[in-house]
Tab-separated table of C-alpha atoms and ligand atoms in Angstrom:
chain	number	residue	atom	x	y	z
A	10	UNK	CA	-159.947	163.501	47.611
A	11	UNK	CA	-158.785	162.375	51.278
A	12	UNK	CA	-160.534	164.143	54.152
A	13	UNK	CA	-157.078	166.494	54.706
A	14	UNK	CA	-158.052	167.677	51.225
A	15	UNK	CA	-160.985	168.418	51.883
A	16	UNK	CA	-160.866	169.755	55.059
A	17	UNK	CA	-158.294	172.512	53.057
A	18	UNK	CA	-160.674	172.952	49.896
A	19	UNK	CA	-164.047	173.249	51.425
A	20	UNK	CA	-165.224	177.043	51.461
A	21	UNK	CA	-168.307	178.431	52.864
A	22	UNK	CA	-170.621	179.246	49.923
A	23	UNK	CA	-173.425	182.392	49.730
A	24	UNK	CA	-174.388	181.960	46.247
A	25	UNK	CA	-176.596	178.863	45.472
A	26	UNK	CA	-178.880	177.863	42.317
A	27	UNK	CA	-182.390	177.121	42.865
A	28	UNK	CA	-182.211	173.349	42.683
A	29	UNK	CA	-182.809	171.689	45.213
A	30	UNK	CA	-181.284	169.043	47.715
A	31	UNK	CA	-182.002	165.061	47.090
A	32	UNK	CA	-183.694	164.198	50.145
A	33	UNK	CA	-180.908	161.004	50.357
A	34	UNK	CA	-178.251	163.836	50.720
A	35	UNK	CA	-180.108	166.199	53.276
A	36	UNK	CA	-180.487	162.906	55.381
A	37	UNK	CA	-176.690	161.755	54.913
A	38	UNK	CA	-175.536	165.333	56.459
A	39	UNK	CA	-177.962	164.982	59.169
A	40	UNK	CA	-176.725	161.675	60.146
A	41	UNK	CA	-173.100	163.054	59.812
A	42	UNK	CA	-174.215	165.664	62.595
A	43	UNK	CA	-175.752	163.272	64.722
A	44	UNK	CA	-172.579	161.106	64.646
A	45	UNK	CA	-170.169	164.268	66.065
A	46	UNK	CA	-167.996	164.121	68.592
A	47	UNK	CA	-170.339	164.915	72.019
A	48	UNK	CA	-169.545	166.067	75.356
A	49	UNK	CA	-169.909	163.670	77.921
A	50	UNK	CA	-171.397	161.226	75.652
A	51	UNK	CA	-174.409	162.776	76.016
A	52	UNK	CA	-175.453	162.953	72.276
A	53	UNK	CA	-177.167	166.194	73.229
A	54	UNK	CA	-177.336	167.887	70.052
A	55	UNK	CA	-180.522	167.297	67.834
A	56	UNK	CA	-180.824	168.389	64.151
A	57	UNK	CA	-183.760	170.126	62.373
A	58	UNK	CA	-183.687	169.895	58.466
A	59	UNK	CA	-186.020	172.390	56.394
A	60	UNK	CA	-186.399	171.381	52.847
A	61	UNK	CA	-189.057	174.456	52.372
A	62	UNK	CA	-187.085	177.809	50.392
A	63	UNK	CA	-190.052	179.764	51.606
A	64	UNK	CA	-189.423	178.834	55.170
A	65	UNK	CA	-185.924	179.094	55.087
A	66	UNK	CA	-186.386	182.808	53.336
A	67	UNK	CA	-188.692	184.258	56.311
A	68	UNK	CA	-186.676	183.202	59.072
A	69	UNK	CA	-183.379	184.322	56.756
A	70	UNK	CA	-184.512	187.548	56.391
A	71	UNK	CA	-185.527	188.074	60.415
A	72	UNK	CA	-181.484	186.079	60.863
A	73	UNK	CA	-179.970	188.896	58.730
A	74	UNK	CA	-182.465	191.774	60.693
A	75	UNK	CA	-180.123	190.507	63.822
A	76	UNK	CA	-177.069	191.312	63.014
A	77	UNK	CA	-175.859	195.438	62.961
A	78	UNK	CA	-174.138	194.600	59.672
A	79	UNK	CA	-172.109	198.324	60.496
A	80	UNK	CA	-168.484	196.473	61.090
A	81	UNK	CA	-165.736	196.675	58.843
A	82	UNK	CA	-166.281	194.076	55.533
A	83	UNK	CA	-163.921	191.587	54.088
A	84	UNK	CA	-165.448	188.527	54.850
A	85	UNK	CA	-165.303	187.233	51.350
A	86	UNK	CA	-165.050	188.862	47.746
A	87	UNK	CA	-166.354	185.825	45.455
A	88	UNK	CA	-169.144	184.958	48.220
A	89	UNK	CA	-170.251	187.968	49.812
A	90	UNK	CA	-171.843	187.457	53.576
A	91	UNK	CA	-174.635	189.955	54.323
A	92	UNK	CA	-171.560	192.274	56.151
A	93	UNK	CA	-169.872	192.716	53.176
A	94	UNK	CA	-172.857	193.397	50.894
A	95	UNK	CA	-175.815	195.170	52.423
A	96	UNK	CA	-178.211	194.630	49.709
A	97	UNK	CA	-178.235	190.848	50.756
A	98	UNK	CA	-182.010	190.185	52.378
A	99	UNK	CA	-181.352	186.820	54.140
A	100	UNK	CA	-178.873	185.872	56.584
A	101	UNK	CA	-179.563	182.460	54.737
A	102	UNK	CA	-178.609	183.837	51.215
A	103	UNK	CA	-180.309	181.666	48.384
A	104	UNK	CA	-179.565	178.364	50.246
A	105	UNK	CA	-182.741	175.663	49.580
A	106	UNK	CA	-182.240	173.261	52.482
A	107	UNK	CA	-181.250	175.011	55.818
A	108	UNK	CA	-179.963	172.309	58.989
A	109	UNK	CA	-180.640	173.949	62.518
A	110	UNK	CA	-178.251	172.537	65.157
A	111	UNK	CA	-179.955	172.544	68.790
A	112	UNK	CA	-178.385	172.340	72.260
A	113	UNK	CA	-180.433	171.786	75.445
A	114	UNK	CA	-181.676	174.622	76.779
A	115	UNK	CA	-180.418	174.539	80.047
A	116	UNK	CA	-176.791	174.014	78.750
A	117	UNK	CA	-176.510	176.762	76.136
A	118	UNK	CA	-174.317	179.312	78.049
A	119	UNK	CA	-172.018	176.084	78.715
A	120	UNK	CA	-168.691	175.224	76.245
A	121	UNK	CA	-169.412	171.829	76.180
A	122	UNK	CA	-172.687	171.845	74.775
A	123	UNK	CA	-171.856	174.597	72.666
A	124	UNK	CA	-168.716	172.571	71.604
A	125	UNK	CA	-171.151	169.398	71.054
A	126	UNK	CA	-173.202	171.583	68.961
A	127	UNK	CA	-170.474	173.009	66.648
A	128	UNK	CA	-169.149	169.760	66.530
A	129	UNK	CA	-172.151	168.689	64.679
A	130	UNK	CA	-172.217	171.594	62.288
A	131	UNK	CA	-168.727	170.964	61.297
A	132	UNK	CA	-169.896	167.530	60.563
A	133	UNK	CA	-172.745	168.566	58.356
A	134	UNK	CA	-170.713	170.728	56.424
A	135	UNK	CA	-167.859	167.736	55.562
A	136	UNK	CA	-170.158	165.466	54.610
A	137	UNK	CA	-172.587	168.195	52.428
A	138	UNK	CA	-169.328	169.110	50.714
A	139	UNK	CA	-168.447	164.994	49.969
A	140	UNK	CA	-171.494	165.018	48.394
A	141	UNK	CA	-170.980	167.742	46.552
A	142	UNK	CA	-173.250	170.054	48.144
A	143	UNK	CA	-171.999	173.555	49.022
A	144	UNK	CA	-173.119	174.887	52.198
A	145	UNK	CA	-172.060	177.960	54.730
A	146	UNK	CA	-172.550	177.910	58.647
A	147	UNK	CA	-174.352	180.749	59.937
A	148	UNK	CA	-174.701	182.116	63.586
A	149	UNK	CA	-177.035	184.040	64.932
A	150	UNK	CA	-179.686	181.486	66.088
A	151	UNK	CA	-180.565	182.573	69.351
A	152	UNK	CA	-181.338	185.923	68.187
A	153	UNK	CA	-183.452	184.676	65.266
A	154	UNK	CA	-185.786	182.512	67.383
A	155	UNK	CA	-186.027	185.298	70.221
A	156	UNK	CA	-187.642	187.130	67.533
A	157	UNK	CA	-191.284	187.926	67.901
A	158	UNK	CA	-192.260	186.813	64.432
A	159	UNK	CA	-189.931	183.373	65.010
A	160	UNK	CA	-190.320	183.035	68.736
A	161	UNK	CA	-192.732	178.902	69.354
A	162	UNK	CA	-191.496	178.094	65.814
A	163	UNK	CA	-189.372	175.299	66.847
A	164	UNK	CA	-192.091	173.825	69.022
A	165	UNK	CA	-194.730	174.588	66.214
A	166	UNK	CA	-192.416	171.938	64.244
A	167	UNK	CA	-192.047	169.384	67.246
A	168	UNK	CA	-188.256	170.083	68.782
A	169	UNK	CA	-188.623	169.493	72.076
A	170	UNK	CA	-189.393	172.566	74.187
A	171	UNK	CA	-185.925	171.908	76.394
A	172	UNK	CA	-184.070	172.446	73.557
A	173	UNK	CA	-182.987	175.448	71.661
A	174	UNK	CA	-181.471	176.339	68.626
A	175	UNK	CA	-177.534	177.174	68.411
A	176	UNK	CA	-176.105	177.570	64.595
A	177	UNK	CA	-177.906	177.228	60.948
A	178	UNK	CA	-175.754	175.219	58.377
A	179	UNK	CA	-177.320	176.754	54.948
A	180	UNK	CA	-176.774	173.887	52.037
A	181	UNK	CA	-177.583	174.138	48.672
A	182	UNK	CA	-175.722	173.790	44.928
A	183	UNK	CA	-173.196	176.825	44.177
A	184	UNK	CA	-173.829	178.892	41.359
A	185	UNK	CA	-170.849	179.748	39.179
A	186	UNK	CA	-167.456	178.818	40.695
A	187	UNK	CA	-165.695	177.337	43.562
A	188	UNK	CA	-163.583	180.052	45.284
A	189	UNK	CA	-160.095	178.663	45.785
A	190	UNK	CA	-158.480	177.244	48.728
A	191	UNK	CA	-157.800	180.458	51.215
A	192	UNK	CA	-154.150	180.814	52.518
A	193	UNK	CA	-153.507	180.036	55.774
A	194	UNK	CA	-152.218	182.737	58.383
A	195	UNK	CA	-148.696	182.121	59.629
A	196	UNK	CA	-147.893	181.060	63.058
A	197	UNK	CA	-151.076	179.195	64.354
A	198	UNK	CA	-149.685	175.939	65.766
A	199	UNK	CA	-147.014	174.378	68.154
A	200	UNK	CA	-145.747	171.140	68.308
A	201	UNK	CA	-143.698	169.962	71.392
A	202	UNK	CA	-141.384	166.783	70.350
A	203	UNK	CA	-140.248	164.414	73.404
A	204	UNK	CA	-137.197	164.619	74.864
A	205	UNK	CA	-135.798	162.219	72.896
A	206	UNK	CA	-135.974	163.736	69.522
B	12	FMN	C1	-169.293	179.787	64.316
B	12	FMN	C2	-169.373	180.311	62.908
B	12	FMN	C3	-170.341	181.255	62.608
B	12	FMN	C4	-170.421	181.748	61.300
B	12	FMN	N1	-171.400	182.648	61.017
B	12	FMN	C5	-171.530	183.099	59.755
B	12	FMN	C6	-172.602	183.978	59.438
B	12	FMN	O1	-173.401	184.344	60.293
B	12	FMN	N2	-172.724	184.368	58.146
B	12	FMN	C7	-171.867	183.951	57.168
B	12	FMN	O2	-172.047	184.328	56.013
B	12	FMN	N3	-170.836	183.122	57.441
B	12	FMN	C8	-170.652	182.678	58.712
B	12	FMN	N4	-169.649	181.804	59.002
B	12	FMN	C9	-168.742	181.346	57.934
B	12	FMN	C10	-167.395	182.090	58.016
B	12	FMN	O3	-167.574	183.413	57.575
B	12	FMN	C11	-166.356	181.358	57.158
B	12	FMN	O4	-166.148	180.062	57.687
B	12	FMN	C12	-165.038	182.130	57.112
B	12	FMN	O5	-165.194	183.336	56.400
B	12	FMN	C13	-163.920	181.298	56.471
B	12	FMN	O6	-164.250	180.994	55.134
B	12	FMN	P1	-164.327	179.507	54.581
B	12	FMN	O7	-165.351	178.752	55.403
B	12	FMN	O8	-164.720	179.644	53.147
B	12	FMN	O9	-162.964	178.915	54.735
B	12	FMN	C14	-169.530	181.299	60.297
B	12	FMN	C15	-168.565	180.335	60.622
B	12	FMN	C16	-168.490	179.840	61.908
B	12	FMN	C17	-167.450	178.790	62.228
Protein backbone atom coordinates (compact mmCIF):
# COMPACT_ATOMS: atom_id res chain seq x y z
CA UNK A 1 0.00 0.00 0.00
CA UNK A 2 1.43 3.66 -0.78
CA UNK A 3 1.27 6.12 2.12
CA UNK A 4 -2.05 7.95 0.28
CA UNK A 5 -3.56 4.53 0.96
CA UNK A 6 -2.88 4.40 3.97
CA UNK A 7 -3.33 7.63 5.11
CA UNK A 8 -7.29 6.84 3.71
CA UNK A 9 -7.50 3.21 5.34
CA UNK A 10 -6.04 3.73 8.72
CA UNK A 11 -8.91 3.93 11.46
CA UNK A 12 -8.56 4.55 15.05
CA UNK A 13 -9.07 1.21 16.83
CA UNK A 14 -10.78 0.63 20.65
CA UNK A 15 -10.87 -3.01 20.59
CA UNK A 16 -7.44 -4.79 20.97
CA UNK A 17 -6.42 -8.57 21.87
CA UNK A 18 -4.22 -9.16 24.70
CA UNK A 19 -1.01 -9.78 22.81
CA UNK A 20 1.32 -7.78 23.09
CA UNK A 21 3.66 -5.32 21.08
CA UNK A 22 7.31 -6.64 19.79
CA UNK A 23 9.50 -4.35 21.49
CA UNK A 24 11.26 -3.77 17.67
CA UNK A 25 7.78 -2.28 16.71
CA UNK A 26 7.06 -0.08 19.90
CA UNK A 27 10.64 1.37 19.17
CA UNK A 28 10.02 1.87 15.26
CA UNK A 29 6.78 4.14 16.17
CA UNK A 30 8.73 5.96 18.67
CA UNK A 31 11.39 6.81 16.30
CA UNK A 32 8.64 7.72 13.70
CA UNK A 33 7.46 10.38 16.41
CA UNK A 34 10.71 11.64 17.10
CA UNK A 35 11.34 12.19 13.35
CA UNK A 36 7.93 14.66 12.96
CA UNK A 37 7.81 17.66 11.51
CA UNK A 38 8.89 20.34 14.60
CA UNK A 39 8.37 23.88 15.10
CA UNK A 40 11.26 25.89 14.85
CA UNK A 41 13.46 22.99 14.59
CA UNK A 42 13.38 22.67 17.98
CA UNK A 43 12.73 18.85 18.22
CA UNK A 44 10.78 19.69 21.36
CA UNK A 45 8.58 16.85 21.63
CA UNK A 46 9.83 13.75 23.69
CA UNK A 47 8.08 10.32 23.70
CA UNK A 48 7.28 8.01 26.67
CA UNK A 49 6.50 4.30 25.72
CA UNK A 50 4.72 1.99 28.46
CA UNK A 51 4.90 -1.61 27.62
CA UNK A 52 3.13 -2.42 31.22
CA UNK A 53 -1.11 -3.29 30.61
CA UNK A 54 -1.35 -2.73 34.31
CA UNK A 55 0.09 0.71 34.07
CA UNK A 56 -1.56 1.67 31.12
CA UNK A 57 -5.08 0.37 32.84
CA UNK A 58 -4.71 2.72 36.10
CA UNK A 59 -3.91 5.78 34.43
CA UNK A 60 -6.78 4.68 31.60
CA UNK A 61 -9.27 4.44 33.96
CA UNK A 62 -8.34 8.03 35.89
CA UNK A 63 -8.09 9.36 31.56
CA UNK A 64 -11.70 8.14 31.08
CA UNK A 65 -12.77 9.67 34.94
CA UNK A 66 -11.82 13.14 32.97
CA UNK A 67 -13.95 13.36 30.51
CA UNK A 68 -18.09 14.21 31.30
CA UNK A 69 -18.84 11.48 28.76
CA UNK A 70 -22.74 13.34 28.84
CA UNK A 71 -22.41 14.70 24.97
CA UNK A 72 -24.23 13.39 22.22
CA UNK A 73 -22.53 9.75 20.86
CA UNK A 74 -21.63 8.73 17.39
CA UNK A 75 -18.13 8.60 17.50
CA UNK A 76 -17.90 5.15 16.09
CA UNK A 77 -20.33 2.02 15.87
CA UNK A 78 -17.69 -0.93 15.18
CA UNK A 79 -15.13 0.78 17.77
CA UNK A 80 -16.95 2.37 20.41
CA UNK A 81 -14.94 5.41 22.33
CA UNK A 82 -15.85 5.64 26.03
CA UNK A 83 -18.68 8.57 24.77
CA UNK A 84 -20.47 6.30 22.89
CA UNK A 85 -20.44 3.36 25.34
CA UNK A 86 -20.45 4.19 29.02
CA UNK A 87 -19.68 0.86 30.31
CA UNK A 88 -16.07 1.34 28.85
CA UNK A 89 -13.58 1.70 32.16
CA UNK A 90 -10.44 3.12 30.43
CA UNK A 91 -10.00 6.02 28.34
CA UNK A 92 -7.16 3.62 27.03
CA UNK A 93 -9.62 0.74 26.11
CA UNK A 94 -7.72 -2.72 26.04
CA UNK A 95 -4.64 -1.18 24.29
CA UNK A 96 -1.15 -3.09 25.70
CA UNK A 97 1.48 -0.51 24.77
CA UNK A 98 0.36 3.17 25.37
CA UNK A 99 3.01 6.19 23.67
CA UNK A 100 2.70 9.56 25.71
CA UNK A 101 3.64 12.56 23.53
CA UNK A 102 5.20 15.52 25.74
CA UNK A 103 5.60 19.23 24.99
CA UNK A 104 7.69 21.59 27.16
CA UNK A 105 6.01 22.87 29.79
CA UNK A 106 6.38 26.32 29.31
CA UNK A 107 5.08 26.07 25.66
CA UNK A 108 1.90 24.04 26.12
CA UNK A 109 -0.76 26.82 25.75
CA UNK A 110 1.34 27.69 22.43
CA UNK A 111 0.16 26.19 18.65
CA UNK A 112 3.43 25.47 17.74
CA UNK A 113 4.38 23.20 20.31
CA UNK A 114 1.10 21.80 20.40
CA UNK A 115 1.38 21.43 16.54
CA UNK A 116 5.02 19.79 17.13
CA UNK A 117 3.39 17.50 19.47
CA UNK A 118 0.48 16.28 17.27
CA UNK A 119 2.79 16.12 14.63
CA UNK A 120 4.48 13.36 16.39
CA UNK A 121 1.35 11.46 17.27
CA UNK A 122 0.27 11.44 13.75
CA UNK A 123 3.59 9.95 13.08
CA UNK A 124 3.27 7.17 15.58
CA UNK A 125 0.08 6.21 14.39
CA UNK A 126 1.37 5.82 10.39
CA UNK A 127 4.06 3.95 11.18
CA UNK A 128 2.09 1.55 14.08
CA UNK A 129 -0.44 0.98 11.31
CA UNK A 130 2.66 -0.02 8.54
CA UNK A 131 3.47 -2.38 10.89
CA UNK A 132 0.40 -3.62 11.29
CA UNK A 133 -0.34 -2.46 14.63
CA UNK A 134 -3.72 -0.80 15.29
CA UNK A 135 -3.67 2.06 17.51
CA UNK A 136 -6.19 5.18 18.48
CA UNK A 137 -4.99 8.75 19.67
CA UNK A 138 -6.46 9.83 22.77
CA UNK A 139 -6.63 13.37 24.43
CA UNK A 140 -7.07 14.23 27.60
CA UNK A 141 -3.47 14.22 28.99
CA UNK A 142 -3.28 17.21 30.90
CA UNK A 143 -6.21 16.32 32.84
CA UNK A 144 -4.98 12.78 33.53
CA UNK A 145 -1.62 13.83 35.02
CA UNK A 146 -3.29 16.82 37.05
CA UNK A 147 -4.92 14.05 38.74
CA UNK A 148 -4.08 13.45 42.34
CA UNK A 149 -3.55 9.73 41.99
CA UNK A 150 -1.30 10.50 38.53
CA UNK A 151 0.06 13.87 39.47
CA UNK A 152 4.83 13.21 39.84
CA UNK A 153 4.18 10.11 37.68
CA UNK A 154 6.05 11.33 34.79
CA UNK A 155 8.98 12.41 36.93
CA UNK A 156 8.67 9.09 39.00
CA UNK A 157 9.60 7.53 35.40
CA UNK A 158 12.45 10.15 34.53
CA UNK A 159 10.69 12.79 31.86
CA UNK A 160 12.17 15.73 32.58
CA UNK A 161 10.28 17.92 35.05
CA UNK A 162 10.01 20.92 32.19
CA UNK A 163 8.10 18.84 30.24
CA UNK A 164 4.55 17.75 30.27
CA UNK A 165 2.41 15.43 28.74
CA UNK A 166 0.05 16.47 25.64
CA UNK A 167 -1.81 13.32 23.81
CA UNK A 168 -1.68 9.29 24.49
CA UNK A 169 -1.39 7.21 21.19
CA UNK A 170 -2.96 3.71 22.56
CA UNK A 171 -1.36 0.73 20.20
CA UNK A 172 -2.09 -2.67 20.34
CA UNK A 173 -3.44 -5.73 17.81
CA UNK A 174 -7.32 -5.31 16.83
CA UNK A 175 -9.58 -7.89 17.74
CA UNK A 176 -12.06 -8.98 15.09
CA UNK A 177 -12.22 -6.69 12.03
CA UNK A 178 -10.92 -3.66 10.41
CA UNK A 179 -13.74 -1.06 10.14
CA UNK A 180 -13.78 0.24 6.58
CA UNK A 181 -12.45 3.31 5.13
CA UNK A 182 -14.95 6.29 6.48
CA UNK A 183 -16.41 8.62 3.73
CA UNK A 184 -15.18 11.79 3.48
CA UNK A 185 -17.44 15.00 4.10
CA UNK A 186 -18.00 17.11 1.00
CA UNK A 187 -16.54 20.45 0.52
CA UNK A 188 -13.30 20.52 2.71
CA UNK A 189 -10.64 21.83 0.32
CA UNK A 190 -9.74 24.65 -2.22
CA UNK A 191 -7.35 24.73 -4.75
CA UNK A 192 -6.37 28.09 -6.44
CA UNK A 193 -4.74 27.35 -10.09
CA UNK A 194 -2.36 30.26 -11.53
CA UNK A 195 -3.40 32.55 -13.80
CA UNK A 196 -2.32 30.77 -16.49
CA UNK A 197 -4.42 27.72 -16.34
C1 LIG B 1 -6.55 15.31 18.82
C2 LIG B 1 -7.33 14.02 18.84
C3 LIG B 1 -7.85 13.58 20.05
C4 LIG B 1 -8.57 12.39 20.08
N1 LIG B 1 -9.05 11.95 21.28
C5 LIG B 1 -9.70 10.78 21.34
C6 LIG B 1 -10.13 10.29 22.60
O1 LIG B 1 -9.92 10.92 23.64
N2 LIG B 1 -10.74 9.08 22.62
C7 LIG B 1 -10.96 8.34 21.49
O2 LIG B 1 -11.50 7.25 21.59
N3 LIG B 1 -10.57 8.79 20.28
C8 LIG B 1 -9.94 9.99 20.18
N4 LIG B 1 -9.50 10.44 18.97
C9 LIG B 1 -9.72 9.62 17.76
C10 LIG B 1 -10.89 10.19 16.94
O3 LIG B 1 -12.10 9.89 17.60
C11 LIG B 1 -10.87 9.58 15.53
O4 LIG B 1 -9.68 9.97 14.87
C12 LIG B 1 -12.09 10.02 14.72
O5 LIG B 1 -13.27 9.46 15.26
C13 LIG B 1 -11.96 9.62 13.25
O6 LIG B 1 -11.89 8.22 13.13
P1 LIG B 1 -10.68 7.47 12.41
O7 LIG B 1 -9.40 7.86 13.13
O8 LIG B 1 -10.99 6.02 12.53
O9 LIG B 1 -10.66 7.93 10.99
C14 LIG B 1 -8.78 11.63 18.90
C15 LIG B 1 -8.23 12.09 17.69
C16 LIG B 1 -7.51 13.26 17.66
C17 LIG B 1 -6.92 13.73 16.35
Amino acid sequence: MNLLEQMKTRRSIRKYRTERVEREKLDMIVEAGLYAPNAGARQAAKIIMIDDPELIERIGVINAACEKRNWASGVSEEQPSIIDDLSIKSGFYSCTALGIVCIPEKNKGAVNAIGTGFCAAENMVLEAYDLGVSSCIVGRAEATFNHPEMKGLPGEWGLDPEYTPLVFVCLGYIEGNYPAVKARKEGRSLFIPRQED
